[in-house]
CSV table of C-alpha atoms and ligand atoms in Angstrom, one decimal:
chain,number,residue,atom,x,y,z
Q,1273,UNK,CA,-26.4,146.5,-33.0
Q,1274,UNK,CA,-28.7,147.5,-30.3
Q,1275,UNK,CA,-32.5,147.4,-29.4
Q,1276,UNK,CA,-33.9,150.3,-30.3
Q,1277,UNK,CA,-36.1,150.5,-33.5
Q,1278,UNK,CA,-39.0,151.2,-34.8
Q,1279,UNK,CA,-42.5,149.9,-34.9
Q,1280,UNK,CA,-45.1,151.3,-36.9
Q,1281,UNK,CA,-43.5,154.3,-37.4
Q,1282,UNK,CA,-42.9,154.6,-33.3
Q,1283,UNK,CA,-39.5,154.6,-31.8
Q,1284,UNK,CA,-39.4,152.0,-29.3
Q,1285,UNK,CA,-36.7,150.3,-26.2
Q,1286,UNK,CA,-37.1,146.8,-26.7
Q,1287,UNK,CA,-40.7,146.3,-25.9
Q,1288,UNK,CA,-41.6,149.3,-24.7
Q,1289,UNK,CA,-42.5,152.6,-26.4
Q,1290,UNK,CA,-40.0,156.3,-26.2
Q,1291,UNK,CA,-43.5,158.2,-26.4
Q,1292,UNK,CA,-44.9,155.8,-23.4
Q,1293,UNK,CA,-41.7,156.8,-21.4
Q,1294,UNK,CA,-42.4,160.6,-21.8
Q,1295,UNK,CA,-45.9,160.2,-20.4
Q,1296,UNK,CA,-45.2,158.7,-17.5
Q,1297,UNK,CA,-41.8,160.0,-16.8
Q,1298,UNK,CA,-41.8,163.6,-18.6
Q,1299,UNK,CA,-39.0,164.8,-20.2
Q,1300,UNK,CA,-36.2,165.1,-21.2
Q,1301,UNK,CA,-34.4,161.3,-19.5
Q,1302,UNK,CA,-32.2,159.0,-20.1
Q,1303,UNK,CA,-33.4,155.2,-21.4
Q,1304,UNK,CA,-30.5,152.7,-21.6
Q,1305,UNK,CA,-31.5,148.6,-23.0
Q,1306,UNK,CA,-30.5,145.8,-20.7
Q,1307,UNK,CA,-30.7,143.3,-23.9
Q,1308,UNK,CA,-27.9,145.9,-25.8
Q,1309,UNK,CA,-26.3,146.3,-22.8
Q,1310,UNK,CA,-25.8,142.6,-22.0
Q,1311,UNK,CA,-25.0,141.7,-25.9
Q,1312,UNK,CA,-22.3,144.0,-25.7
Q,1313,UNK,CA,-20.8,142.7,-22.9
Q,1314,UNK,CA,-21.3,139.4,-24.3
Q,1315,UNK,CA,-19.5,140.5,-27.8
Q,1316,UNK,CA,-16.7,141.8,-26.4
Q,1317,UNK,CA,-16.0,139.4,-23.9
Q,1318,UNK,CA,-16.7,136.6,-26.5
Q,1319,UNK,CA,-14.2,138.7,-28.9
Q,1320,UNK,CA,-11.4,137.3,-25.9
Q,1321,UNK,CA,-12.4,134.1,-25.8
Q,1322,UNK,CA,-9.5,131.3,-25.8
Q,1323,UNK,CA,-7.1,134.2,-23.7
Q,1324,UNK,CA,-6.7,134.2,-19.9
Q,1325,UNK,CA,-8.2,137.7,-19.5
Q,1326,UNK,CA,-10.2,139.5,-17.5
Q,1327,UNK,CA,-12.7,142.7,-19.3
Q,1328,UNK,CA,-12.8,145.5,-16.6
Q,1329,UNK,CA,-15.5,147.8,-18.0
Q,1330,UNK,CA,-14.6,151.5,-17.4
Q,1331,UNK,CA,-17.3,152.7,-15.7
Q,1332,UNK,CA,-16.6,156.3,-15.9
Q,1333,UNK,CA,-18.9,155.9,-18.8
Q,1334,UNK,CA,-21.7,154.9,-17.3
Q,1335,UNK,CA,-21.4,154.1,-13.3
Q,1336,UNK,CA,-25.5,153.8,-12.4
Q,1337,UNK,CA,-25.6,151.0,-9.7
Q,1338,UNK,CA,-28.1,149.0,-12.2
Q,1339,UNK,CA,-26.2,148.6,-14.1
Q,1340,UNK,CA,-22.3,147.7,-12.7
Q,1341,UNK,CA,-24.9,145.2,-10.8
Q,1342,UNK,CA,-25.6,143.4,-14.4
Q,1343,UNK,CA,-22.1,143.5,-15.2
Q,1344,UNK,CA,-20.8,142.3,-12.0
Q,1345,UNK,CA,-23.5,139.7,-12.6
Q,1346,UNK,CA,-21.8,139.0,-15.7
Q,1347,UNK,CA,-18.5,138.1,-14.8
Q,1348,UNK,CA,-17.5,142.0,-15.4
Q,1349,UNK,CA,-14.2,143.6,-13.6
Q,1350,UNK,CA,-13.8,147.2,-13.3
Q,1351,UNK,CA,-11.6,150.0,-14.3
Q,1352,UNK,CA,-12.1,153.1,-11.6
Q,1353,UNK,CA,-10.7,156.1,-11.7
Q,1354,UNK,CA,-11.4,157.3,-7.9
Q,1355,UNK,CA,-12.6,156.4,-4.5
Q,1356,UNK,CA,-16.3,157.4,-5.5
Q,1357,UNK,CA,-16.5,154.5,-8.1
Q,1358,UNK,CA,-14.6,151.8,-5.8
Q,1359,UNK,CA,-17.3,152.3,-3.4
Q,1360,UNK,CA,-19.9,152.3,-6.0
Q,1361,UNK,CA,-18.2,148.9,-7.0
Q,1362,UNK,CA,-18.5,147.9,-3.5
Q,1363,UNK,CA,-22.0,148.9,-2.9
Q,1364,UNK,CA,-22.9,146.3,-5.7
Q,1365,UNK,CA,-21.0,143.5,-4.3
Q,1366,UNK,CA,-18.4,143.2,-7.3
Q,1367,UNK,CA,-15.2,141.3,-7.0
Q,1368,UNK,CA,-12.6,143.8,-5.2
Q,1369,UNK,CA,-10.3,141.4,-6.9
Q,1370,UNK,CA,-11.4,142.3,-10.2
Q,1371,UNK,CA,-10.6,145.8,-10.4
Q,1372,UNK,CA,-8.4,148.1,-11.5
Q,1373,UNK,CA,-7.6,151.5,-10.1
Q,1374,UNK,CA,-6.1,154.0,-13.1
Q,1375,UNK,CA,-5.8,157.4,-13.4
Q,1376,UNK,CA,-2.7,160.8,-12.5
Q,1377,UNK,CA,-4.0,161.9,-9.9
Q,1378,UNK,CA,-4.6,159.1,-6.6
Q,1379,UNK,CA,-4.3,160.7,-3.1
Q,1380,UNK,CA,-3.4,158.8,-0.1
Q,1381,UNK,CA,-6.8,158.1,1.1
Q,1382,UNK,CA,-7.9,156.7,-2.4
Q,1383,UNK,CA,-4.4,154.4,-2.5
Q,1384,UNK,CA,-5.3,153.1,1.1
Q,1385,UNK,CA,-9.1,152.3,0.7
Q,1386,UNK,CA,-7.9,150.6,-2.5
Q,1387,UNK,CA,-5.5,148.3,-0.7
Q,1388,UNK,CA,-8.0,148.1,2.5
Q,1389,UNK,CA,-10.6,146.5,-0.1
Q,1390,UNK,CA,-7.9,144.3,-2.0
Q,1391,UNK,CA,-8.2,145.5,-5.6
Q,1392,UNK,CA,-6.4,143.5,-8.4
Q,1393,UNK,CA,-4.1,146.1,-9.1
Q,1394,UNK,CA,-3.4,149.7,-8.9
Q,1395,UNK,CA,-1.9,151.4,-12.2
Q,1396,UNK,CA,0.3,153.6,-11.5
Q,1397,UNK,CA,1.7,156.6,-13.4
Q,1398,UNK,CA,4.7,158.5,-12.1
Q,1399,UNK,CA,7.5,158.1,-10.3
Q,1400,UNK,CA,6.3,159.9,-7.2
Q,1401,UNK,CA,2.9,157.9,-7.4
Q,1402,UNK,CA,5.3,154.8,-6.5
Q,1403,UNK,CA,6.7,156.3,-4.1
Q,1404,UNK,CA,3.3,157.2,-2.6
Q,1405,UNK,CA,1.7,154.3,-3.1
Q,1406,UNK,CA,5.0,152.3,-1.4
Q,1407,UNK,CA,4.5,154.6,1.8
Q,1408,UNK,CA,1.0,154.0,2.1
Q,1409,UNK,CA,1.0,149.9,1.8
Q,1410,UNK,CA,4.6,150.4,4.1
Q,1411,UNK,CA,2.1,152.1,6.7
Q,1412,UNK,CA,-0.5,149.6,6.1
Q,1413,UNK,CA,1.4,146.6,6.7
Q,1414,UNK,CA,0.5,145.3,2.9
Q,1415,UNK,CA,2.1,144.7,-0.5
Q,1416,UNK,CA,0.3,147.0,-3.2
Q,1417,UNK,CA,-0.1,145.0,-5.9
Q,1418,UNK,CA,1.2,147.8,-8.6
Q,1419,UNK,CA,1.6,147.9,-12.9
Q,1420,UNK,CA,3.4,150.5,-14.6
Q,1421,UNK,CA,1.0,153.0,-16.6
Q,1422,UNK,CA,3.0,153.4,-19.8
Q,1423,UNK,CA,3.1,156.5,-22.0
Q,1424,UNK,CA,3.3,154.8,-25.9
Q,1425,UNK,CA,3.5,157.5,-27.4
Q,1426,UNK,CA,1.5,157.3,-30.7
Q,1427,UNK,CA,-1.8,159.0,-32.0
Q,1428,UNK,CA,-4.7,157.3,-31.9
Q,1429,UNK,CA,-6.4,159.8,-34.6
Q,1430,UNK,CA,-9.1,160.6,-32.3
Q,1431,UNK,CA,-10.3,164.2,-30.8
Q,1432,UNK,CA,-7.6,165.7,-28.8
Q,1433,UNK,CA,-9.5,166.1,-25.5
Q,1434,UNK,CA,-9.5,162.1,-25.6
Q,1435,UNK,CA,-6.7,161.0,-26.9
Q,1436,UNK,CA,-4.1,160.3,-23.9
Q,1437,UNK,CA,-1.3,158.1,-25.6
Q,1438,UNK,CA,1.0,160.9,-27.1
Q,1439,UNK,CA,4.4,161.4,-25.4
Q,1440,UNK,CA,2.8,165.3,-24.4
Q,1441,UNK,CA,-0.3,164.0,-22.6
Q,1442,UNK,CA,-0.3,163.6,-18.6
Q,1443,UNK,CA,-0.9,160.1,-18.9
Q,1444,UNK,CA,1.1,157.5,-18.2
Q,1445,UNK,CA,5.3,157.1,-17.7
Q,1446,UNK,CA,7.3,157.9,-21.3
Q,1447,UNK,CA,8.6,155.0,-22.8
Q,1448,UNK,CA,12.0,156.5,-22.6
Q,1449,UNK,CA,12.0,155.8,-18.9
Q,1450,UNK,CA,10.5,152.6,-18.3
Q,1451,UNK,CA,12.7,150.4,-17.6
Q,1452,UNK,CA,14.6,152.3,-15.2
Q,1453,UNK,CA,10.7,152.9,-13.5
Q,1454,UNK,CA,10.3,149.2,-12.9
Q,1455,UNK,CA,14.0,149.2,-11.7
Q,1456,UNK,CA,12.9,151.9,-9.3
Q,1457,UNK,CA,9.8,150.3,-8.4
Q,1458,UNK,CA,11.8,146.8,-7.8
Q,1459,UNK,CA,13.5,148.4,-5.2
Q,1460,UNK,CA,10.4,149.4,-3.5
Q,1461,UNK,CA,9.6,146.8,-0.2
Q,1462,UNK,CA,5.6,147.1,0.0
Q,1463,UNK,CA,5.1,146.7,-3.7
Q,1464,UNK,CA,4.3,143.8,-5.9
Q,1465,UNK,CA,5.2,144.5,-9.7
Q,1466,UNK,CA,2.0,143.1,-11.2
Q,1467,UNK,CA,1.8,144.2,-14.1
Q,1468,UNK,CA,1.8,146.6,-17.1
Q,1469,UNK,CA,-0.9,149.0,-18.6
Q,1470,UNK,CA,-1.7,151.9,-20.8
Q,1471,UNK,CA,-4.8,153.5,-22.6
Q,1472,UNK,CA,-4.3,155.2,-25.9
Q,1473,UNK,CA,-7.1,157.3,-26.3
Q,1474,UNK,CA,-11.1,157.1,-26.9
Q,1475,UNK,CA,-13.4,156.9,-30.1
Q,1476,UNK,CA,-10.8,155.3,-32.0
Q,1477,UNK,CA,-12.3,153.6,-34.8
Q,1478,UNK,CA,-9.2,151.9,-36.9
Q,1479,UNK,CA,-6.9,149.0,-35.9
Q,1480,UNK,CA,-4.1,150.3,-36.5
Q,1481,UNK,CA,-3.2,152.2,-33.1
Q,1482,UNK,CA,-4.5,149.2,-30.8
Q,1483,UNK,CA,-1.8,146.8,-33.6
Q,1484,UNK,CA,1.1,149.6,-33.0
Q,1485,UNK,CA,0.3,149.7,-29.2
Q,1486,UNK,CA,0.4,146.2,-28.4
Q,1487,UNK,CA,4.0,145.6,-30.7
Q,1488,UNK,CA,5.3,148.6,-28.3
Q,1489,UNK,CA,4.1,146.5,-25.3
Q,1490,UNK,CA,5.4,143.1,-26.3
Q,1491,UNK,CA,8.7,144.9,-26.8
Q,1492,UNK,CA,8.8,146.2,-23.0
Q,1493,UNK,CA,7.2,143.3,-21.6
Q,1494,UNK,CA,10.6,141.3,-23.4
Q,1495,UNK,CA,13.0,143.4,-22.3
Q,1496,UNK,CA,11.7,143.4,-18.8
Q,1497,UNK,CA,12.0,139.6,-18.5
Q,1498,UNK,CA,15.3,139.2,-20.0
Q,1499,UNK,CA,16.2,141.7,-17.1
Q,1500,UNK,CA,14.4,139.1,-14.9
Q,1501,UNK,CA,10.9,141.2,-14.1
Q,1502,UNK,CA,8.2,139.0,-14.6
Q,1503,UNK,CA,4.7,140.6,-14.7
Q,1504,UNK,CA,1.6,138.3,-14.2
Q,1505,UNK,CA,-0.9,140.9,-16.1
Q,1506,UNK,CA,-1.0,143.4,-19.3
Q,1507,UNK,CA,-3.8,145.7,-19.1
Q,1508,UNK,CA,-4.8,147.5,-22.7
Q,1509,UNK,CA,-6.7,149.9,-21.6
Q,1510,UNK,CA,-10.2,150.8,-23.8
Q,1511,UNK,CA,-10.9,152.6,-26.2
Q,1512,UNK,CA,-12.9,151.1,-28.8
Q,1513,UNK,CA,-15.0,153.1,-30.9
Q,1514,UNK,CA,-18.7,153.2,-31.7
Q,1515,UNK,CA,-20.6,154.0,-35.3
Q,1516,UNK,CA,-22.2,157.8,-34.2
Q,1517,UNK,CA,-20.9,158.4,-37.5
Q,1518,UNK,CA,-18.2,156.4,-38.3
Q,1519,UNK,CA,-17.7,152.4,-38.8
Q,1520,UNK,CA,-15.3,151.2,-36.5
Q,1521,UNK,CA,-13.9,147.6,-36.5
Q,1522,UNK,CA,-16.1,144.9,-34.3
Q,1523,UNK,CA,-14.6,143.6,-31.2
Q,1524,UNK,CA,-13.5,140.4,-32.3
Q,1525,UNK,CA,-11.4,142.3,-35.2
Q,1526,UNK,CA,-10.3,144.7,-32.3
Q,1527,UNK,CA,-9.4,141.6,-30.2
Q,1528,UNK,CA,-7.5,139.8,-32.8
Q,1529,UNK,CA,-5.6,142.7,-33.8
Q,1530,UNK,CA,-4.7,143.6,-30.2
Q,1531,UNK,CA,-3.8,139.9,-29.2
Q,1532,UNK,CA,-1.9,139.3,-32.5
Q,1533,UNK,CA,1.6,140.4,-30.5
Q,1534,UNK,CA,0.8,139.6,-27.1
Q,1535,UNK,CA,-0.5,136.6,-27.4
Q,1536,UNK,CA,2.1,134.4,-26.8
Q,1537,UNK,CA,3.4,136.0,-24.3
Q,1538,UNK,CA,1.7,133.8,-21.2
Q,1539,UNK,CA,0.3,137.0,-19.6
Q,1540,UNK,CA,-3.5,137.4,-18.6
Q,1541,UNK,CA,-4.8,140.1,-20.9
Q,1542,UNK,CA,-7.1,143.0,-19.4
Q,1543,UNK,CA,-9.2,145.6,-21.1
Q,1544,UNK,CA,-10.8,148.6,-19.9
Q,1545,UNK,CA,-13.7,149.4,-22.6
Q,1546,UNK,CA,-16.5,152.0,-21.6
Q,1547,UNK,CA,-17.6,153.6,-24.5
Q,1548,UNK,CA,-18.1,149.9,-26.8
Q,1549,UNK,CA,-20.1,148.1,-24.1
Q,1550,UNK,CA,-22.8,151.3,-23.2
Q,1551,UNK,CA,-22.6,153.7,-25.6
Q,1552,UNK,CA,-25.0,152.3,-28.1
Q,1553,UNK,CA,-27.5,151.1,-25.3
Q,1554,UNK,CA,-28.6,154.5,-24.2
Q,1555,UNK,CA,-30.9,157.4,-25.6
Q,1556,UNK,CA,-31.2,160.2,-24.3
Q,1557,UNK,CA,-34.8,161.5,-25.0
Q,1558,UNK,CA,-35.8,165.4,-25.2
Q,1559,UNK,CA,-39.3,167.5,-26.2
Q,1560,UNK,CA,-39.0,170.1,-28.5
Q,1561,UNK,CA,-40.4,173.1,-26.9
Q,1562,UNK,CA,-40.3,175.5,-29.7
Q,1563,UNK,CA,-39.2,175.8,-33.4
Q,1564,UNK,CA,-37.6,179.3,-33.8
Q,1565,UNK,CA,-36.9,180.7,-37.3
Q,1566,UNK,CA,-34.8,183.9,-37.5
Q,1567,UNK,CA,-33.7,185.5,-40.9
Q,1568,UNK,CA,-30.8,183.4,-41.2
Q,1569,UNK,CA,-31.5,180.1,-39.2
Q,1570,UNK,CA,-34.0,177.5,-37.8
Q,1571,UNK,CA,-33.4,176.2,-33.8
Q,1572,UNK,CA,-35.1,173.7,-33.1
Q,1573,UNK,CA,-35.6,174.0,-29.1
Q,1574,UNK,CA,-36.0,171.4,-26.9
Q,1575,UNK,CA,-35.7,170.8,-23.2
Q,1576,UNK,CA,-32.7,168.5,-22.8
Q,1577,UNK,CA,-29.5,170.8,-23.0
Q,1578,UNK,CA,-25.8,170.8,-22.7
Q,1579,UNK,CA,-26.1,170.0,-18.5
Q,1580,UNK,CA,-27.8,166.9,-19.6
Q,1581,UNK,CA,-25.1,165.9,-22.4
Q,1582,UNK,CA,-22.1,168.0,-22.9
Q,1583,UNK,CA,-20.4,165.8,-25.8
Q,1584,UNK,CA,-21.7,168.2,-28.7
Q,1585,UNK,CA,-20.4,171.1,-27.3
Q,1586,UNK,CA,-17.1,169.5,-25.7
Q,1587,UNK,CA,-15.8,167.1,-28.1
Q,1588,UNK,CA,-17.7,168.5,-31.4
Q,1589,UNK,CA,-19.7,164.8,-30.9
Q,1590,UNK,CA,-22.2,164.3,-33.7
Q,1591,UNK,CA,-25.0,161.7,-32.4
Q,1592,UNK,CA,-27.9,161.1,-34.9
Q,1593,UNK,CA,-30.9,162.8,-33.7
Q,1594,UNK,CA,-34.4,160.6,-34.2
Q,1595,UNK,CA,-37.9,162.1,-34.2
Q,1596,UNK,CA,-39.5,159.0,-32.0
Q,1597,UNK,CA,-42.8,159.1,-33.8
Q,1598,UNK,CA,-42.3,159.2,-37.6
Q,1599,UNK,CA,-45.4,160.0,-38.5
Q,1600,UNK,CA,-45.3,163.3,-37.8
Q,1601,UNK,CA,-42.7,164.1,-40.2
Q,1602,UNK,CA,-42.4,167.6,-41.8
Q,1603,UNK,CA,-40.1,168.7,-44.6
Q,1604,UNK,CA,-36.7,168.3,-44.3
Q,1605,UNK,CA,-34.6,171.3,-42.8
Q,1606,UNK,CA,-31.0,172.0,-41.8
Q,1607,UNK,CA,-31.3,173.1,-38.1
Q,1608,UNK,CA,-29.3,173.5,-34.8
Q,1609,UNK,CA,-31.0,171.7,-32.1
Q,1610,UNK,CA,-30.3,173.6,-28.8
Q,1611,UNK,CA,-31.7,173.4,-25.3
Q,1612,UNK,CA,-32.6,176.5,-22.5
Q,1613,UNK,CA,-28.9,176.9,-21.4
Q,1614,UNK,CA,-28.2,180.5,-21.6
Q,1615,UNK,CA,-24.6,179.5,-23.7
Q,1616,UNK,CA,-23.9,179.3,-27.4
Q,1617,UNK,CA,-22.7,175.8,-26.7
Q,1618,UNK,CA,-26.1,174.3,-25.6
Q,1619,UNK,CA,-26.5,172.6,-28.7
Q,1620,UNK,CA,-27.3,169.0,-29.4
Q,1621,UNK,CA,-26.7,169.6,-33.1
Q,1622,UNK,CA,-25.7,172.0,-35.4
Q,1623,UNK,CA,-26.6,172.4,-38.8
Q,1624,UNK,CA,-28.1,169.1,-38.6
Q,1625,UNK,CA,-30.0,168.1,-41.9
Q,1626,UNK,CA,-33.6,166.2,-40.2
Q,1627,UNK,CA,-37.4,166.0,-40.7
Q,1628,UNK,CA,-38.7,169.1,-39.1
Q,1629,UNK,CA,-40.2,168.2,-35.8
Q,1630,UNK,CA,-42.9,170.7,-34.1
Q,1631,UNK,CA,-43.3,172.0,-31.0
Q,1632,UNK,CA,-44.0,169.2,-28.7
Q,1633,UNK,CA,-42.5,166.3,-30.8
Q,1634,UNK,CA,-40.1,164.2,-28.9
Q,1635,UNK,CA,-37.0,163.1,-30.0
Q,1636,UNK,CA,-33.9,160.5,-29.3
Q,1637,UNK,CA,-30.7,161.8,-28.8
Q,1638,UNK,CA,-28.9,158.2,-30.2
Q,1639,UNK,CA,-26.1,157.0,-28.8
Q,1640,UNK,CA,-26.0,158.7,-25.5
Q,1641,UNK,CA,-25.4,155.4,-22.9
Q,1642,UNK,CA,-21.6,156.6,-22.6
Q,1643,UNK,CA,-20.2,159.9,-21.0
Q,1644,UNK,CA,-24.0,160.8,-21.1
Q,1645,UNK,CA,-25.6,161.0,-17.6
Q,1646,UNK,CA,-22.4,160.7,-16.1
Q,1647,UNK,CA,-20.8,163.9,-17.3
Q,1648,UNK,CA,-24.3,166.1,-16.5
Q,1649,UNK,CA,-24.3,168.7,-14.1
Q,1650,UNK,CA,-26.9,171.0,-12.4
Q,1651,UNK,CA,-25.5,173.6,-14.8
Q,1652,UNK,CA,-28.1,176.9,-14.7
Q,1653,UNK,CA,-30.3,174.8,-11.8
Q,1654,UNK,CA,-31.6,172.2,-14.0
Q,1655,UNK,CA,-32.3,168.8,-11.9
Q,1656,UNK,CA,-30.4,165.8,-13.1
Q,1657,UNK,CA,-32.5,163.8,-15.6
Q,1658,UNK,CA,-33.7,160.2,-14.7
Q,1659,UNK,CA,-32.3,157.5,-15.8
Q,1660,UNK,CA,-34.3,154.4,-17.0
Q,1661,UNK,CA,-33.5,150.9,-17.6
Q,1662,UNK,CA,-35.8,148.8,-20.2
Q,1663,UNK,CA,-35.6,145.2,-19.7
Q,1664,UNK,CA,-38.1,143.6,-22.5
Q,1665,UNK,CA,-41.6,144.9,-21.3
Q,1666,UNK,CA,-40.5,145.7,-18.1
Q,1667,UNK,CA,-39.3,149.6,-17.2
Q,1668,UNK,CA,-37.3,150.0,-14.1
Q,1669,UNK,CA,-36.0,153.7,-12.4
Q,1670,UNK,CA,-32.8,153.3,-11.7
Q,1671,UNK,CA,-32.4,157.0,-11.1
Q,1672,UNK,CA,-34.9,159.4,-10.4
Q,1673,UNK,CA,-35.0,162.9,-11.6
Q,1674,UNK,CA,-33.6,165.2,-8.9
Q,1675,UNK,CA,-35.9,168.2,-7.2
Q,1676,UNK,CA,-35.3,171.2,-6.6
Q,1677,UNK,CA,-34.1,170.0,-2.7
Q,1678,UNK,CA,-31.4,168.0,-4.5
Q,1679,UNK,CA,-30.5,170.8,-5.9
Q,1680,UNK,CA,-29.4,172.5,-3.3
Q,1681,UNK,CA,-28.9,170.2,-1.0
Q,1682,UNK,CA,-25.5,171.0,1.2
Q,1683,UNK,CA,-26.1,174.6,0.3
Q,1684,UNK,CA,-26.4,177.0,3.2
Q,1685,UNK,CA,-27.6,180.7,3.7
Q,1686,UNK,CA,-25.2,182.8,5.2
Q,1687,UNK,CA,-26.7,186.3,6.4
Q,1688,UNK,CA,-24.1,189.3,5.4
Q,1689,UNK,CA,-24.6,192.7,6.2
Q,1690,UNK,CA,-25.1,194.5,3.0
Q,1691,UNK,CA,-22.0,196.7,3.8
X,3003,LLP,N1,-9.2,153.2,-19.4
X,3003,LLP,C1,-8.8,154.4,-19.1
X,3003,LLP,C2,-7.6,154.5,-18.3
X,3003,LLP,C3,-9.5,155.5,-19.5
X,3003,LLP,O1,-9.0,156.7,-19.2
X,3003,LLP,C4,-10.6,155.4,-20.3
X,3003,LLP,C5,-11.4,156.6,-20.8
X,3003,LLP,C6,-11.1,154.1,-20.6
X,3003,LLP,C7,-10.4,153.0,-20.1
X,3003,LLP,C8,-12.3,153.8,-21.3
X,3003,LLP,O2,-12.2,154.3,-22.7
X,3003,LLP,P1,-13.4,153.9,-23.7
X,3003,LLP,O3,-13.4,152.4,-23.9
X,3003,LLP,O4,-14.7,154.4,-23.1
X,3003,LLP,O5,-13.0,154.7,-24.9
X,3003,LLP,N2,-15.8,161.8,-22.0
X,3003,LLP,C9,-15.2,161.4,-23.3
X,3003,LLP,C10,-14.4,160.2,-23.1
X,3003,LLP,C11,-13.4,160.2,-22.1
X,3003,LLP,C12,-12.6,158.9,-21.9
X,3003,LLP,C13,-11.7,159.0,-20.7
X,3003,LLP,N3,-11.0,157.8,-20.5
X,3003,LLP,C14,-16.3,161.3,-24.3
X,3003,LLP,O6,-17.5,161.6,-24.0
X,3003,LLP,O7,-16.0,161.0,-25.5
C-alpha cells in the first residue's frame, strides 16, 4: 500500500500534485512519500513484534540523509555496505550501536572507522577478512565485535544479478566450512564471536527460501552451541520482495515464516530489508519529449533515462508506468518508453501495453524508491535528478538537481601537446 493515487483523474503524493512538482521543479525527479515510507517501517517492524530484534534497514537502497534521519527517528538500525554509508549514518546521528557492516570486500580503513565508531557488529565473510579484521582491532587495542556471513546455498528464484545465496556466488563462507570458520575465528584474541548472518538474495517474493534458510540456520546455530559457541545475534539478511508485478507475501507472513525455526532459540533476531521499506514510496517522474513512430515501432521518448534508473535495462525490471494526468488519455499502444541515452538499453519499458501519452505529458515511473536514485550516474553528462520528499501538503528538497559544475567538479584540464 502506499500514497500515491489519484484524484480527479490527477496523480498525486499524498496531498500534493505530480503535475505541481514538474512546474516548480522541472523534470524528470525523484518523489518519495514520508506517510509510505513510515507505514512501511512501521509494517515490518510490527511484523517482529514479540521477538528481541532489531530491523537494520539496508540503505544501499535508498541512503538520502532525509530519510535515514526518519528512520533513525524511528527506532531504525542499519545495514552498510562501506565507509561512505557509516558516515552518512553518522552524519544523521543514528545509533553506531545499531548497525551492521556487510559486504566481500572491507579494507582496513573501513574495518577501523567501523570499530573507531562502535558499530553492533561487523559481518564478516572469509577467512582472510578475519584475519584482517583480528589485526586491525589487535592494532587498535579493541575487540571487534564479529558474525560469520554464511553462504546457504539455496536459490531464492530471483534474477541472477541479485540473488547472492547459491554455494557459486561471492557471498558469504560455504556451509561446508563453517564450523571450522568459527573454530578459526575462536582462536582469534581481538574478536568477539557475535553473531551469525546471511542474505539470500533480493526480489524474492515466496516464503519458501526465507522457511529453507532459517531451518539451515537453526541447524548451525545448534551445532555451534553444543560445541560451546554461543552467539548473542542472528542477522537474516533482506530481501523481501515488492508487487512491480508480482504478489509477494506481507511482512508479517514473511516474519512468521522466517521466525518459525529460530524462534526459540533465545537469539536477538536482525533483518536487513531495503527494497520492502522504500521501494513502493518512490516515483520517479519523467516528460515525454517526443512520440516517434517508425515502420515497425512506437518510442515513446521522455527525458528521464537509464542514468536516472538503470533497473530496466540491468535486471530486465518491469515497473508500471502511469500517465499522471488521466485525462489526457489516447488510445492504447504497445510502446518502448526510452530516454536521450545514446544506448539500446536506455529504456524504461519495452513493449509496454499503455494509454498513449503525447509530447509533453508526464508520467510516473512506479515503484522507483529502491535502487532508484542511488544507482544513477552522470552517464552521457546528465545532472543527477532531485530528489523530493512529500510529507502531507508539505514538499521538502532533500536533494537538489546537480549543475553542470557538479558535473565536473574534481575534473581538471591538463594541457598536452598535440604530438
Ligand atoms: N543485506 C545485504 C547483505 C544485501 O546485500 C542486501 C541487498 C540487502 C540486505 C537488502 O536487500 P533487499 O531487502 O533490498 O532486497 N540493485 C538491485 C538490488 C541489489 C540488492 C543488493 N543487496 C535492484 O535494483 O534490484
Amino acid at each position: 500500500m502506499n500514497y500515491f493515487e489519484y484524484k480527479d483523474d490527477q496523480l498525486y503524493a499524498e496531498d500534493v500534485s505530480i503535475a505541481d512538482l514538474a512546474r516548480r521543479f522541472g523534470t524528470p525527479f525523484y518523489a518519495y512519500s514520508a506517510r509510505t515510507l513510515k507505514r512501511h517501517f512501521r509494517v515490518f517492524d510490527e511484523a517482529f513484534a514479540g521477538t528481541d530484534h532489531l530491523v537494520c534497514f539496508a540503505m544501499k537502497a535508498l541512503s538520502n540523509l532525509s530519510i535515514l534521519k526518519l528512520f533513525a527517528s524511528m527506532g531504525s538500525g542499519f545495514d552498510i555496505v562501506s565507509v561512505g554509508e557509516l558516515m552518512r549514518c553518522l552524519r544523521v546521528g543514528a545509533d553506531p550501536a545499531k548497525i551492521v557492516f556487510s559486504g566481500v570486500g572491507k579494507t582496513d580503513e573501513e574495518i577501523a572507522a567501523a570499530l573507531e565508531a562502535g558499530i553492533l557488529m561487523i559481518n564478516a565473510e572469509s577467512r582472510p577478512e578475519l584475519d584482517r579484521i583480528n589485526q586491525v582491532a589487535g592494532r587498535m587495542k579493541r575487540r571487534a565485535p564479529v558474525s560469520l556471513r554464511v553462504n546457504p546455498d539455496l536459490d531464492p528464484g530471483t534474477h541472477p544479478h541479485i540473488s547472492t545465496g547459491h554455494r557459486d556466488s561471492k557471498f558469504g563462507v560455504p556451509l561446508s566450512q563453517v564450523h571450522e570458520y568459527y573454530a578459526a575465528a575462536r582462536g582469534l584474541p581481538n574478536l568477539e564471536l557475535v553473531g551469525l548472518s546471511t542474505h539470500i538474495g533480493s526480489q524474492i517474493t515466496d516464503t519458501m527460501p526465507f522457511n529453507e534458510v532459517a531451518e539451515k540456520v537453526r541447524a548451525i546455530v545448534s551445532e555451534l552451541r553444543a560445541n560451546g559457541i554461543a552467539l548473542k545475534y542472528l542477522d537474516l539478511g533482506g530481501g523481501l520482495g515488492i508487487p512491480y508485478q508480482e504478489e509477494p507475501p506481507p511482512p508479517a507472513e514473511y516474519a512468521k515464516v522466517l521466525l518459525k525455526p529460530i524462534r526459540d532459540l533465545g537469539l536477538r533476531i536482525i533483518t536487513e530489508p531495503g527494497r520492502v521499506i522504500v521501494g513502493n514510496a518512490g516515483v520517479f517522474v519523467t516528460r515525454v519529449v517526443y512520440v516517434k513512430e517508425t515502420d515497425v515501432k512506437r518510442f515513446i521518448v521522455v527525458d528521464g533515462a537509464m542514468n536516472d534508473l538503470i533497473r530496466p535495462v540491468l535486471y530486465e525490471a518491469y515497473h508500471e508506468i502511469r500517465l499522471v494526468d488521466r485525462r489526457s488519455v489516447g488510445k492504447r499502444v504497445v510502446a518502448d518508453v526510452v530516454g536521450p541515452v545514446c544506448e539500446s538499453g536506455d529504456f524504461l519499458a519495452r513493449e509496454r501495453e499503455m494509454p498513449e501519452p503525447k509530447a509533453g505529458d508526464l508520467l510516473a515511473v512506479m515503484s522507483a524508491g529502491a535502487y532508484g536514485f542511488v544507482m544513477s550516474s552522470n552517464y552521457n553528462s546528465r545532472p543527477r535528478v532531485p530528489e523530493l520528499l512529500i510529507d502531507d501538503a508539505d514538499v521538502h528538497v532533500i536533494r537538489e538537481r546537480e549543475n553542470f559544475e557538479d558535473i565536473i567538479r574534481g575534473e581538471k584540464i591538463v594541457e598536452l601537446k598535440a604530438r
